[in-house]
Coordinates of C-alpha atoms in Angstrom, one line a residue:
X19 CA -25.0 -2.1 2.0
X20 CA -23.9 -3.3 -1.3
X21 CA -21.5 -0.9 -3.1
X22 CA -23.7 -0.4 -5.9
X23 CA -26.5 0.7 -3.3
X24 CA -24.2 4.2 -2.3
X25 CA -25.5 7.3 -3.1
X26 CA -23.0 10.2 -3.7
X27 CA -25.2 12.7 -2.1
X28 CA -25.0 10.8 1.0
X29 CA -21.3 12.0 0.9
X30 CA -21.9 15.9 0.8
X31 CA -25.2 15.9 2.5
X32 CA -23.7 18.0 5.2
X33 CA -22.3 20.4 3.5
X34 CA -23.2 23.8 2.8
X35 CA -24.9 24.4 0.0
X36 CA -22.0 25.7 -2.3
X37 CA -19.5 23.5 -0.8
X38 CA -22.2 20.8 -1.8
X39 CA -22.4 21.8 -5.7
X40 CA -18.3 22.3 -5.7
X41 CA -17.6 18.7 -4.1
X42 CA -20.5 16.7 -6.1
X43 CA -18.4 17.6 -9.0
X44 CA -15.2 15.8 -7.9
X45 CA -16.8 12.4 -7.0
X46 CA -18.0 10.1 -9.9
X47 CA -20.0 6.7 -9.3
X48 CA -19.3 4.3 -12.0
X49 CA -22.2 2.9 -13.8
X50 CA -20.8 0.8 -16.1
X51 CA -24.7 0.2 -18.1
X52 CA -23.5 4.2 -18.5
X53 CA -20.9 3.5 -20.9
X54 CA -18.1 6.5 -21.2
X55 CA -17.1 8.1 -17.7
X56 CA -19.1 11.5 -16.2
X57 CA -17.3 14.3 -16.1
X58 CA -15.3 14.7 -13.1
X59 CA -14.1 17.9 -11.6
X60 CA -10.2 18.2 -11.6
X61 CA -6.9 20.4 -11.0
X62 CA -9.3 23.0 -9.7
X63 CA -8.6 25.3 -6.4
X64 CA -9.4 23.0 -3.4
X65 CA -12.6 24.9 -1.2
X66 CA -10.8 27.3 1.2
X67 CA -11.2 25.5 5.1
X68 CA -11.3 22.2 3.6
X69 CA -9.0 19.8 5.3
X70 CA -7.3 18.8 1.9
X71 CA -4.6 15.9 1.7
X72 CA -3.1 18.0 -1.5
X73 CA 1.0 19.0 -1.4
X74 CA 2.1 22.5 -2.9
X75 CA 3.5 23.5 -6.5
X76 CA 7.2 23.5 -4.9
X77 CA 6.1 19.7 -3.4
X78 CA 5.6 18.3 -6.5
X79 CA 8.7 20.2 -7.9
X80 CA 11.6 19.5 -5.9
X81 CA 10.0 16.9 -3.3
X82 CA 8.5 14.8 -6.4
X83 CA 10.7 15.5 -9.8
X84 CA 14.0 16.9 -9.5
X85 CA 14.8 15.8 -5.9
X86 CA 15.7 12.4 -6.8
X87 CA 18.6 13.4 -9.6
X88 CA 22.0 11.9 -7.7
X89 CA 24.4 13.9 -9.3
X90 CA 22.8 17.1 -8.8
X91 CA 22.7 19.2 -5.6
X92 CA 19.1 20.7 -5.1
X93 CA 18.8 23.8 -3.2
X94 CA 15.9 25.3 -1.8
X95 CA 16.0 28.9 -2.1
X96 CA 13.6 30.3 1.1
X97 CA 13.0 30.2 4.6
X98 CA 13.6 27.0 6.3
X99 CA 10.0 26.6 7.8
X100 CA 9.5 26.3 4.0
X101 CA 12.3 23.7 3.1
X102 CA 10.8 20.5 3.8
X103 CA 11.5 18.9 1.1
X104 CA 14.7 19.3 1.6
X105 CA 14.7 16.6 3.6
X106 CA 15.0 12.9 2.1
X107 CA 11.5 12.6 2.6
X108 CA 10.7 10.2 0.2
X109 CA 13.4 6.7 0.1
X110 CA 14.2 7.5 -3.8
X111 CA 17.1 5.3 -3.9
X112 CA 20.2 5.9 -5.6
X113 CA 23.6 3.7 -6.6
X114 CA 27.0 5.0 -7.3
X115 CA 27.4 4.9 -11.3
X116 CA 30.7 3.6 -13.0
X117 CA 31.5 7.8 -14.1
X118 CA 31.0 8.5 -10.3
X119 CA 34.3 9.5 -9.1
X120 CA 34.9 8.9 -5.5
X121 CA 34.9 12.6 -4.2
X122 CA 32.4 13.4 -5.9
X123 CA 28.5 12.2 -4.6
X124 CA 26.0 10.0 -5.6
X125 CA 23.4 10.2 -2.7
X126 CA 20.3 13.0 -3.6
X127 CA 21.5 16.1 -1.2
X128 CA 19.6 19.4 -0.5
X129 CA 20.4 22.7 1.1
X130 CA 18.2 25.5 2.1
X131 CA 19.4 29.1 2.1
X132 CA 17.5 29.8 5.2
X133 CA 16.0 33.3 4.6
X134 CA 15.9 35.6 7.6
X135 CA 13.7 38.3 8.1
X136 CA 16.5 40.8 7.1
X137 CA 16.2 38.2 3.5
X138 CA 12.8 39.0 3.0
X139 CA 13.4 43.3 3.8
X140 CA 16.1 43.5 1.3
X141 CA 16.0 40.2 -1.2
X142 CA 18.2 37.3 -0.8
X143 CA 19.9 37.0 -4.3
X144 CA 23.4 37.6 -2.7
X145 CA 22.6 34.8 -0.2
X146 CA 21.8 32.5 -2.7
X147 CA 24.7 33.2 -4.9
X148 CA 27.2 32.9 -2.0
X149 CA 25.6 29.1 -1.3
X150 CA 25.9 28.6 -4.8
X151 CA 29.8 28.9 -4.8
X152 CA 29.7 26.9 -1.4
X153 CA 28.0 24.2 -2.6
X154 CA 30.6 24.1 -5.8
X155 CA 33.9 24.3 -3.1
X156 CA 32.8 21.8 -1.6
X157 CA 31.4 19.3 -3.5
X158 CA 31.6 19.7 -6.9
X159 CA 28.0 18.6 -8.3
X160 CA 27.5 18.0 -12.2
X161 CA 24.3 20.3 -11.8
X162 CA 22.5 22.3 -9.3
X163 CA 18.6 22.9 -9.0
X164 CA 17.3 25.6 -7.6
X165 CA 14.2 26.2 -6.2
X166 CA 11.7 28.6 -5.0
X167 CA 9.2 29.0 -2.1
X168 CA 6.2 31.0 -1.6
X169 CA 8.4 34.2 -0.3
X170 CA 10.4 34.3 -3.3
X171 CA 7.9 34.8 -5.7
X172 CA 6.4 37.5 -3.5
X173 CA 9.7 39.4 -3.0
X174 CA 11.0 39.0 -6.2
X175 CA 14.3 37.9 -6.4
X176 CA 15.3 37.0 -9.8
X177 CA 16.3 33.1 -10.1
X178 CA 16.9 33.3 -13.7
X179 CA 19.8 36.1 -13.5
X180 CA 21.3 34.5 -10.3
X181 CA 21.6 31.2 -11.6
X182 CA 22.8 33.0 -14.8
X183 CA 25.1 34.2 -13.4
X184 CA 26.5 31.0 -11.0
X185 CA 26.6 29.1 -14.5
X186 CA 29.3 31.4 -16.2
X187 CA 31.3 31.9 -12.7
X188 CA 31.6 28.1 -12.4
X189 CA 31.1 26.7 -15.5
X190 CA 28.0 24.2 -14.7
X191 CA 24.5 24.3 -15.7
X192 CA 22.6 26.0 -13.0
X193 CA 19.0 25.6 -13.6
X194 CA 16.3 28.0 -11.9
X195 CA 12.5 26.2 -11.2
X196 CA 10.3 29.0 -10.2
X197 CA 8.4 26.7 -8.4
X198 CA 6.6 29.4 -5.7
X199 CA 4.1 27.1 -3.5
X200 CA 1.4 29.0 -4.3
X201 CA 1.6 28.5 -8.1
X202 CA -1.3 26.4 -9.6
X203 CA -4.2 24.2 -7.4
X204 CA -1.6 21.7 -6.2
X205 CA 1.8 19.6 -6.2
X206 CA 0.8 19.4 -10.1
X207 CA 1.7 22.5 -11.1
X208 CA 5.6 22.0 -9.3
X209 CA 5.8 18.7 -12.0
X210 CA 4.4 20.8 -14.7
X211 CA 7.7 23.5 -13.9
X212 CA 10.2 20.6 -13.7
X213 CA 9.2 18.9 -16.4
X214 CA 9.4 22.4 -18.5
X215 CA 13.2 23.0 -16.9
X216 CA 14.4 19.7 -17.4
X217 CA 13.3 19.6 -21.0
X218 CA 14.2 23.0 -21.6
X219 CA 18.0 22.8 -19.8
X220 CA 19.2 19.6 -19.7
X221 CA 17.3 16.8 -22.3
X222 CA 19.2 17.4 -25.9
X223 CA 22.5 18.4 -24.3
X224 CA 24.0 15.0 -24.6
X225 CA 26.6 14.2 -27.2
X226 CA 27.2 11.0 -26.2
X227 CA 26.6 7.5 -28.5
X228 CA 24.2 5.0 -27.1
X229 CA 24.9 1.4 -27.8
X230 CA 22.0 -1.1 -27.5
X231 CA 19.3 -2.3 -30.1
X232 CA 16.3 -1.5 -28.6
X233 CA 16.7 1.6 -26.1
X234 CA 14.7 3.0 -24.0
X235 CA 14.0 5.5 -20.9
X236 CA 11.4 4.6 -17.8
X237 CA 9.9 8.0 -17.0
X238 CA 8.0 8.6 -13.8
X239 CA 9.7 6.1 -11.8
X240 CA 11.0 7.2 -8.6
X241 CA 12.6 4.1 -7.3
X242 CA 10.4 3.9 -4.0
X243 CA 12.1 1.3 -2.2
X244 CA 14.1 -0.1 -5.0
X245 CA 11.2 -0.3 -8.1
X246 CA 13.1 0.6 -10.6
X247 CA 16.0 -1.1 -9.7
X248 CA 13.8 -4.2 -10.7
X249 CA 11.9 -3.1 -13.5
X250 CA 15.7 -2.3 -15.1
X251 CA 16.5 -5.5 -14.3
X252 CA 13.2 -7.1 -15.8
X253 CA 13.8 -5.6 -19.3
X254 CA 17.9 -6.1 -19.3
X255 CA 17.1 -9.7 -19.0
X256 CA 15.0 -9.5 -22.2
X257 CA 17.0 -7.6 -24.4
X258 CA 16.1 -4.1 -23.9
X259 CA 18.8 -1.1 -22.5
X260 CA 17.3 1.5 -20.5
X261 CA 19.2 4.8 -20.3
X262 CA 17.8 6.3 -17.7
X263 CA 15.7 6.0 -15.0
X264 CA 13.7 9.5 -14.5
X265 CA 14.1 10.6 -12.0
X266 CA 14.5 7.3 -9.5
X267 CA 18.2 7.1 -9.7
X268 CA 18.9 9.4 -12.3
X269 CA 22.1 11.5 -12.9
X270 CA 22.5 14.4 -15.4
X271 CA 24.7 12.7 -17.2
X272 CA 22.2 10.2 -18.6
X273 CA 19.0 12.8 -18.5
X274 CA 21.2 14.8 -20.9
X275 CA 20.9 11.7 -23.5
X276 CA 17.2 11.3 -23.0
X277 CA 16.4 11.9 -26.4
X278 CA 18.8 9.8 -27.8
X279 CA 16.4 6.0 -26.8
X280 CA 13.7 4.7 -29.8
X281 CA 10.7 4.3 -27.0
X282 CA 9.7 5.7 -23.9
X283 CA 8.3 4.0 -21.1
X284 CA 5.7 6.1 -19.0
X285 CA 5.2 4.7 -15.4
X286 CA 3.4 7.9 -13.6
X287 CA 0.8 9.9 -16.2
X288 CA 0.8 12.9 -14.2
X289 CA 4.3 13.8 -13.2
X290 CA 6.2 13.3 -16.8
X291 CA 3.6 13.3 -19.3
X292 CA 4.3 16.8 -20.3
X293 CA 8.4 15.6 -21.2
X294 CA 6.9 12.6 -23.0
X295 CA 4.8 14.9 -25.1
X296 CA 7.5 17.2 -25.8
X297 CA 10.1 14.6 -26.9
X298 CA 7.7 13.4 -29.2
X299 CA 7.1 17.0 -30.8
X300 CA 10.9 18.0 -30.6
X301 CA 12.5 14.8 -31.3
X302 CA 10.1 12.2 -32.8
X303 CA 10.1 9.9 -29.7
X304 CA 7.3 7.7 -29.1
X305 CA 6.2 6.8 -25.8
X306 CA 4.4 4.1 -24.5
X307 CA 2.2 4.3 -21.1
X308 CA 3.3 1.0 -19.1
X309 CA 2.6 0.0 -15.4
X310 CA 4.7 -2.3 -14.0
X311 CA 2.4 -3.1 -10.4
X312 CA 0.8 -6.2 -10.4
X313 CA 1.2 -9.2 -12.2
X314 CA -1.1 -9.0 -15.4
X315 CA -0.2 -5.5 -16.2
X316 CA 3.9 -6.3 -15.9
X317 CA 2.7 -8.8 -18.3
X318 CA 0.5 -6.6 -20.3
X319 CA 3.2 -4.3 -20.7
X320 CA 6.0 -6.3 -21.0
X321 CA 3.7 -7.5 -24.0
X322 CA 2.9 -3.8 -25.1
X323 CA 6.9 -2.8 -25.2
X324 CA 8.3 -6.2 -27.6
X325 CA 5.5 -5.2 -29.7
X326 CA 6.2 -1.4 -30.3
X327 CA 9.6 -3.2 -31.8
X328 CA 8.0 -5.9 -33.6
X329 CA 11.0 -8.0 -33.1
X330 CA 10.1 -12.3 -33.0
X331 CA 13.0 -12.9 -31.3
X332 CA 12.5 -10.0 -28.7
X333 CA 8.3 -11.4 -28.2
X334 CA 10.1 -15.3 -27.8
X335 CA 12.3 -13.9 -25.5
X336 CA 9.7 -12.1 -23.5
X337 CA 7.1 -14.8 -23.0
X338 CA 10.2 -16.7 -22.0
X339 CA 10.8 -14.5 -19.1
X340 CA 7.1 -14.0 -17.9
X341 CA 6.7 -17.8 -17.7
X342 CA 9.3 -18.1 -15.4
X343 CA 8.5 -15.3 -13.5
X344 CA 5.2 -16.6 -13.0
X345 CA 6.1 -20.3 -12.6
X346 CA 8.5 -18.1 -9.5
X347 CA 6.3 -16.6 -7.7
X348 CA 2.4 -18.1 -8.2
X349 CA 2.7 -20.5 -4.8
X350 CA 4.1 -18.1 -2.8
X351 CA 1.1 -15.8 -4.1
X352 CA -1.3 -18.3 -3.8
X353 CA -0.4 -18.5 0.1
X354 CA -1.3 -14.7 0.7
X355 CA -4.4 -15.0 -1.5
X356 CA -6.1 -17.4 1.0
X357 CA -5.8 -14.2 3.5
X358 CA -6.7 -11.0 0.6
X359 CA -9.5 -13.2 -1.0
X360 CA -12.5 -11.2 -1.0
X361 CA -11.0 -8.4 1.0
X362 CA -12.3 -4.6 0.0
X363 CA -9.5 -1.5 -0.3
X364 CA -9.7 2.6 -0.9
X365 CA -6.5 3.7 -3.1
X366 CA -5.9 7.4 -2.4
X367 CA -2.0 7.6 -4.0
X368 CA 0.0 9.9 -5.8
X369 CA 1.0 9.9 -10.0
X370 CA -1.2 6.9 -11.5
X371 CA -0.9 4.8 -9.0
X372 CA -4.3 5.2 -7.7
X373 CA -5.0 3.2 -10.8
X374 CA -2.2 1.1 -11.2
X375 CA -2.4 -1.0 -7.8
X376 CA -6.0 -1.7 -8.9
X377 CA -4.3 -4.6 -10.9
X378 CA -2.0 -5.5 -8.0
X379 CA -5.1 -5.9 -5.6
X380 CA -7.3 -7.6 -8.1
X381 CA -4.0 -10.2 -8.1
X382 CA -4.6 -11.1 -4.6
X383 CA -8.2 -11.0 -5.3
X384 CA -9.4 -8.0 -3.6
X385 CA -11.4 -4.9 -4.9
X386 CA -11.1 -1.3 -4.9
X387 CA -13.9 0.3 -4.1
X388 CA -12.8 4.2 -3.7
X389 CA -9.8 5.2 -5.8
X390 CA -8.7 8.8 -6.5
X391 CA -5.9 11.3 -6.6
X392 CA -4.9 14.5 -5.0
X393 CA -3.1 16.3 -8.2
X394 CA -5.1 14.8 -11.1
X395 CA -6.1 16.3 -14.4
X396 CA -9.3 15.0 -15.8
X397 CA -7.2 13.0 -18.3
X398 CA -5.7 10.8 -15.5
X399 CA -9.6 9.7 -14.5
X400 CA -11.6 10.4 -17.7
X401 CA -8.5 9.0 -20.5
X402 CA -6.4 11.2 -23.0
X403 CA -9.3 11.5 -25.5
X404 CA -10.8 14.4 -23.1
X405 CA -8.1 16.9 -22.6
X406 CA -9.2 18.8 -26.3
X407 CA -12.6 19.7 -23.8
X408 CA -10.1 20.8 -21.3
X409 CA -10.2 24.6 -20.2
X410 CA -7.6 26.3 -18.7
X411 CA -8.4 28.5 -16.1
X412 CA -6.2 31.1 -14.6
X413 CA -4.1 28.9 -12.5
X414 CA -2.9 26.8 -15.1
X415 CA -1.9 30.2 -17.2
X416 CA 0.4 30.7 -14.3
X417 CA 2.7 28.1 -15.8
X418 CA 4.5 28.8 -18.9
X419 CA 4.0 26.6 -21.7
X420 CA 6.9 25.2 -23.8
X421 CA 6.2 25.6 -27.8
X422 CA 8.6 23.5 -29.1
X423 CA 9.3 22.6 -32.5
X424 CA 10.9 19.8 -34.4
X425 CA 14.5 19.9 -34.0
X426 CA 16.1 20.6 -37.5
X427 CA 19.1 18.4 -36.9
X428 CA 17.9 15.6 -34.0
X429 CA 14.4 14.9 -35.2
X430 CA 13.3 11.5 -37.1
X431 CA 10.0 10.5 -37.5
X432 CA 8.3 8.0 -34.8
X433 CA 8.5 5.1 -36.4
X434 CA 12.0 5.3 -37.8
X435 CA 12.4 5.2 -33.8
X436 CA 11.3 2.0 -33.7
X437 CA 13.0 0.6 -37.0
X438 CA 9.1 0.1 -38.5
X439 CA 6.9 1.2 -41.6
X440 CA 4.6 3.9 -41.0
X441 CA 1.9 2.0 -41.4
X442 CA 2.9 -0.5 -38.6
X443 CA 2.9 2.6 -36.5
X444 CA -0.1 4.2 -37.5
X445 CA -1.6 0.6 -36.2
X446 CA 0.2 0.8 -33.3
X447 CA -1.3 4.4 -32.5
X448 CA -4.9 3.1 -33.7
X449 CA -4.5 0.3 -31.0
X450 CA -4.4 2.7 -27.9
X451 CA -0.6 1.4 -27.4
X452 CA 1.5 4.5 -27.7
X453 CA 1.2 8.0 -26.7
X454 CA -2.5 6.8 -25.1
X455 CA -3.8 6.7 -21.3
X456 CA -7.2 5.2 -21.1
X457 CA -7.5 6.4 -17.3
X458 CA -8.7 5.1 -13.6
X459 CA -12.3 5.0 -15.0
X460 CA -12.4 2.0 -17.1
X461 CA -10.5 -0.4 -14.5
X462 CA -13.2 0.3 -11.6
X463 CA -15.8 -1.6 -10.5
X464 CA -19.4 -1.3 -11.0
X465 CA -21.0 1.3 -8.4
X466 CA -17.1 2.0 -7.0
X467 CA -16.4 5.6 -5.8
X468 CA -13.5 8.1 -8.0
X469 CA -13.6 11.0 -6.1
X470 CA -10.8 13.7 -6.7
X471 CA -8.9 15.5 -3.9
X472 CA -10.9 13.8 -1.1
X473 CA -10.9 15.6 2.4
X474 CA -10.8 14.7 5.8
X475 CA -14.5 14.6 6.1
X476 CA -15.1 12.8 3.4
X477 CA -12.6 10.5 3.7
X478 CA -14.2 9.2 7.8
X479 CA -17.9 9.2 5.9
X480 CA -16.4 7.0 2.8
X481 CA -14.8 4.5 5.8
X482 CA -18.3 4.4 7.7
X483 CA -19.9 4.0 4.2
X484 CA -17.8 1.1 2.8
X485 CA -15.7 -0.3 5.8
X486 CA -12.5 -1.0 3.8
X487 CA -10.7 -3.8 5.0
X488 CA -7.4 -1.6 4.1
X489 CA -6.7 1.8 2.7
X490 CA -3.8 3.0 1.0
X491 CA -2.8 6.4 1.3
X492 CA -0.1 8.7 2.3
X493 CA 1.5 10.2 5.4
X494 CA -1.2 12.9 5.9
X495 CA -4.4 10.9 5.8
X496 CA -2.9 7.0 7.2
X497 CA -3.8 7.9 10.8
X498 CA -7.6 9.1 9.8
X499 CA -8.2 5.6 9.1
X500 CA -6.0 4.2 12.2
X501 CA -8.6 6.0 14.5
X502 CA -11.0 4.6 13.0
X503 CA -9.9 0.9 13.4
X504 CA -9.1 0.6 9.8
X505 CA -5.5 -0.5 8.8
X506 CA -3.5 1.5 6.4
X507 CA -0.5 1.2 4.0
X508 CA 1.1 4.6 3.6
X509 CA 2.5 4.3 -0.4
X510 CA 4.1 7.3 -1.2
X511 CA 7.0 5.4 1.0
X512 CA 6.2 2.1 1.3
X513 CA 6.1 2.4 5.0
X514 CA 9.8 1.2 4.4
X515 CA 9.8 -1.9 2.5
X516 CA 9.5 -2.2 -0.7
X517 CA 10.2 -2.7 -3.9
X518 CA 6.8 -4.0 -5.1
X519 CA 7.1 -3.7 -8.9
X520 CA 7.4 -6.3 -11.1
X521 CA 6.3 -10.3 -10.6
X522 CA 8.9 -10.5 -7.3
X523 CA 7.8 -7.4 -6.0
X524 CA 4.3 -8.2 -5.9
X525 CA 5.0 -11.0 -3.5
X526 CA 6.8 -8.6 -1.2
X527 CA 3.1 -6.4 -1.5
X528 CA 1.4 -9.4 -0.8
X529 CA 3.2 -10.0 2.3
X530 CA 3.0 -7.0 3.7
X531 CA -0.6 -7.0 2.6
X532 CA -1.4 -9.7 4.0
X533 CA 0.3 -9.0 7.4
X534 CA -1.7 -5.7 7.6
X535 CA -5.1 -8.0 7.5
X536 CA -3.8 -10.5 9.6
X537 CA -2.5 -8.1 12.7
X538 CA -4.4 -9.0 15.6
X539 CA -4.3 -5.0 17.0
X540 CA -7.0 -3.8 14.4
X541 CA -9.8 -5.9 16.4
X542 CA -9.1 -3.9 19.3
X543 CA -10.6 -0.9 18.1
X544 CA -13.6 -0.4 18.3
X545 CA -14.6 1.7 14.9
X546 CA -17.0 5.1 15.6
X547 CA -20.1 3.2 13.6
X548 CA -20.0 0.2 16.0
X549 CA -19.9 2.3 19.5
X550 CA -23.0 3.3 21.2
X551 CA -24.0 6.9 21.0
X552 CA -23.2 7.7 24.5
X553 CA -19.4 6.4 24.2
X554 CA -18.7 8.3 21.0
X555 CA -20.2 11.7 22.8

């Protein structure tokens, strides 16, 4: 069966007859004699006894966005069957900075407040506050995030006046996320609430003076395995000074100066759009969606970023560094080709990355045939241009929305930003370059699969369908696809290796790639679709 040949119904044919109308929704075939992408269900309530793959609003809150922050102890207000993510779940790596002093940390560290039974009976505000002043004895964080679980928001305890509170007793910020689990459809909502909190609390606080020409910040980066270290790196060696990281191997020092840069760089859509957006309205910022996975889209944006300046010298210096880069690494890519060539791949990954190692696959010559997300909004699939047709329903009312305004005293129009007439801009705008995502649809392949928070089920009849020769995923779904003979690469931690941004990271992905097709193990298994009837009984 070609790809092209797959028929969608195929996929939900099983299903009851209202699951069936609720799941044909979320998948979308691309016909590319079609022109613009379908409509494709999004960010709506998963069907209840589903086997969904989708994390919780406090997930994408603390586990996703403000977990990461090094100089700012997170704590997880709730019981501690709750607290997960209070863990170092995800290898967001973090270096000491030069304002570090040494008793103070620099490593991402979480606390629960372990809620007892006797908690839940009478509220656990005093609780909190008394772990609140431990936390500050001991070690004497810049900041301190905390945040909810589902119990809280039933109970009632009241963040805001606790943290309140904490703030004028000990003279930090002390910022409340009222990220309850079961706010909004998924882990979406917890970035929509962190984003607000960060923007709202800590961006614009900064007093400090930037030096550097052309600054900027790289938002949505989480420094998996060290990415962000080398997309820093990258754009240092061509001129430009990034500020911060957000929140990969951020401190609240630097966050606090955020709106302070001429450009931001957006890496994941999904998780920091919304502070994008809002710098723009409150401060004039621009921001420029980039992706730094794969080779032709570092280069692409790379290209994207000296243009928003419109500097000769900074363009030379550019196509300076990518021809080296290439000249670097093309043989050792070239070696791990000869084993990818031709090879087929499902991307089911978090933030836009679902999308952006499309162009890191299609490097190594492989296609993906089934791509989609867990937490996306249409716009992520469809492009920016739809979210006017967007409705909210009544679980995206559940999170506030920040009217801002322009800032009387910070706020200069975009392209003064970039040092450029607003003409030059208005082009720049016109060209899809800034403040534009065109989405996963456009960069699929003719007949492939974007199906939107795909379950268990339909995740074993999509392998049986297309027999991927690897699927990337994350820790919840990898081992569907191991018991069914497939190999998988779980991304939302690299498995442990890593970094695999940038021109040398791609030839660590390659590798790693590579050895995943080339391990004897997987032609062990016998996959379900190949064993007889009898044997699978």
């Amino acid at each position: 069966m070609t790809v092209t040949d797959v028929n969608v119904d195929e996929l939900v044919a099983s299903f009851p007859d209202k699951v069936k109308k609720n799941r044909k929704r979320h998948i979308v075939k691309k016909n590319e004699s079609a022109g613009s992408c379908p409509q494709i269900e999004a960010n709506t309530r998963t069907v209840p006894g589903i086997i969904t793959q989708r994390g919780c609003c406090y997930a994408g809150c603390k586990g996703v966005v403000v977990g990461p922050i090094k100089d700012m102890i997170s704590i997880t207000h709730g019981p501690i069957g709750c607290a997960y993510y209070s863990w170092g779940t995800r290898r967001n790596k973090a270096r000491a900075d030069d304002r570090t002093p040494p008793e103070q940390i620099y490593s991402t560290m979480c606390f629960s407040t372990d809620m007892q039974e006797s908690d839940i009976v009478f509220g656990g505000e005093k609780k909190l506050a008394k772990m609140i002043d431990e936390v500050v004895e001991i070690f004497h964080p810049r900041a301190i995030n905390v945040c909810s679980t589902c119990p809280i928001g039933l109970i009632g305890d009241d963040l805001g006046a606790v943290a309140k509170a904490a703030e004028e007793k000990h003279g930090i910020p002390v910022i409340p996320y009222n990220c309850e689990g079961y706010k909004g459809v998924s882990q979406s909502a917890g970035h929509h609430i962190a984003n607000n909190q960060i923007m709202e609390h800590i961006i614009g606080t900064g007093t400090e003076e930037l030096d550097g020409k052309y600054i900027v910040n790289l938002l949505g980066e989480y420094n998996i395995g060290g990415d962000g270290w080398v997309i820093e790196q990258l754009l240092e060696e061509i001129g430009y000074k990034v500020n911060s990281i957000l929140t990969g191997d951020s401190a609240y020092v630097n966050i606090r100066n955020l709106h302070k840069v001429h450009l931001n760089l957006v890496q994941c859509h999904r998780s920091i759009n919304y502070i994008a957006e809002m710098m723009e309205t409150k401060y004039g910022t621009p921001w420029l969606k980039i992706n730094f996975i794969g080779i032709e889209a570092t280069i692409e944006s790379l290209r994207d970023i000296a243009q928003c300046f419109g500097d000769e010298e900074l363009i030379a210096r550019t196509e300076l560094v990518i021809e080296r880069e290439l000249a670097a690494v093309t043989p050792e890519l070239e070696r791990y080709r000869k084993i990818c060539r031709g090879k087929t791949a499902f991307s089911f990954v978090g933030g836009s990355r679902s999308h952006h190692y499309q162009y890191l696959l299609r490097d190594l010559g492989m296609e993906v045939v089934v791509a989609g997300y867990e937490f996306a909004h249409r716009d992520d699939y469809e492009g920016r241009e739809v979210i006017p047709t967007i409705k909210s329903d009544a679980d995206t009312k559940n999170i506030p929305e920040l009217h801002l305004e322009p800032d009387p005293e910070m706020y200069r129009e975009p392209n003064l930003h970039l040092n450029m007439s607003k003409e030059k801009y208005d082009e720049l705008v016109a060209s899809g370059r800034l403040g534009y995502y065109k989405g996963m649809y456009p960069d699929m392949i003719d007949g492939g699969i974007m199906i939107d928070d795909a379950n268990h089920y339909e995740t074993e009849e999509l392998i049986e369908i297309f027999k991927p020769d690897l699927i990337f995923t994350g820790i919840k779904d990898k081992y569907v696809s191991h018991k069914m003979g497939v190999p998988s690469k779980q991304m939302h931690s690299y498995d442990y290796s890593g970094p695999y941004t940038c021109f040398r990271g791609a030839v660590t992905f390659a590798r790693d790639i590579a050895n995943a097709l080339s391990t004897p193990a997987w032609k062990m298994i016998t996959p379900p679709w190949e064993q007889s009837e009898t044997k699978r009984t």
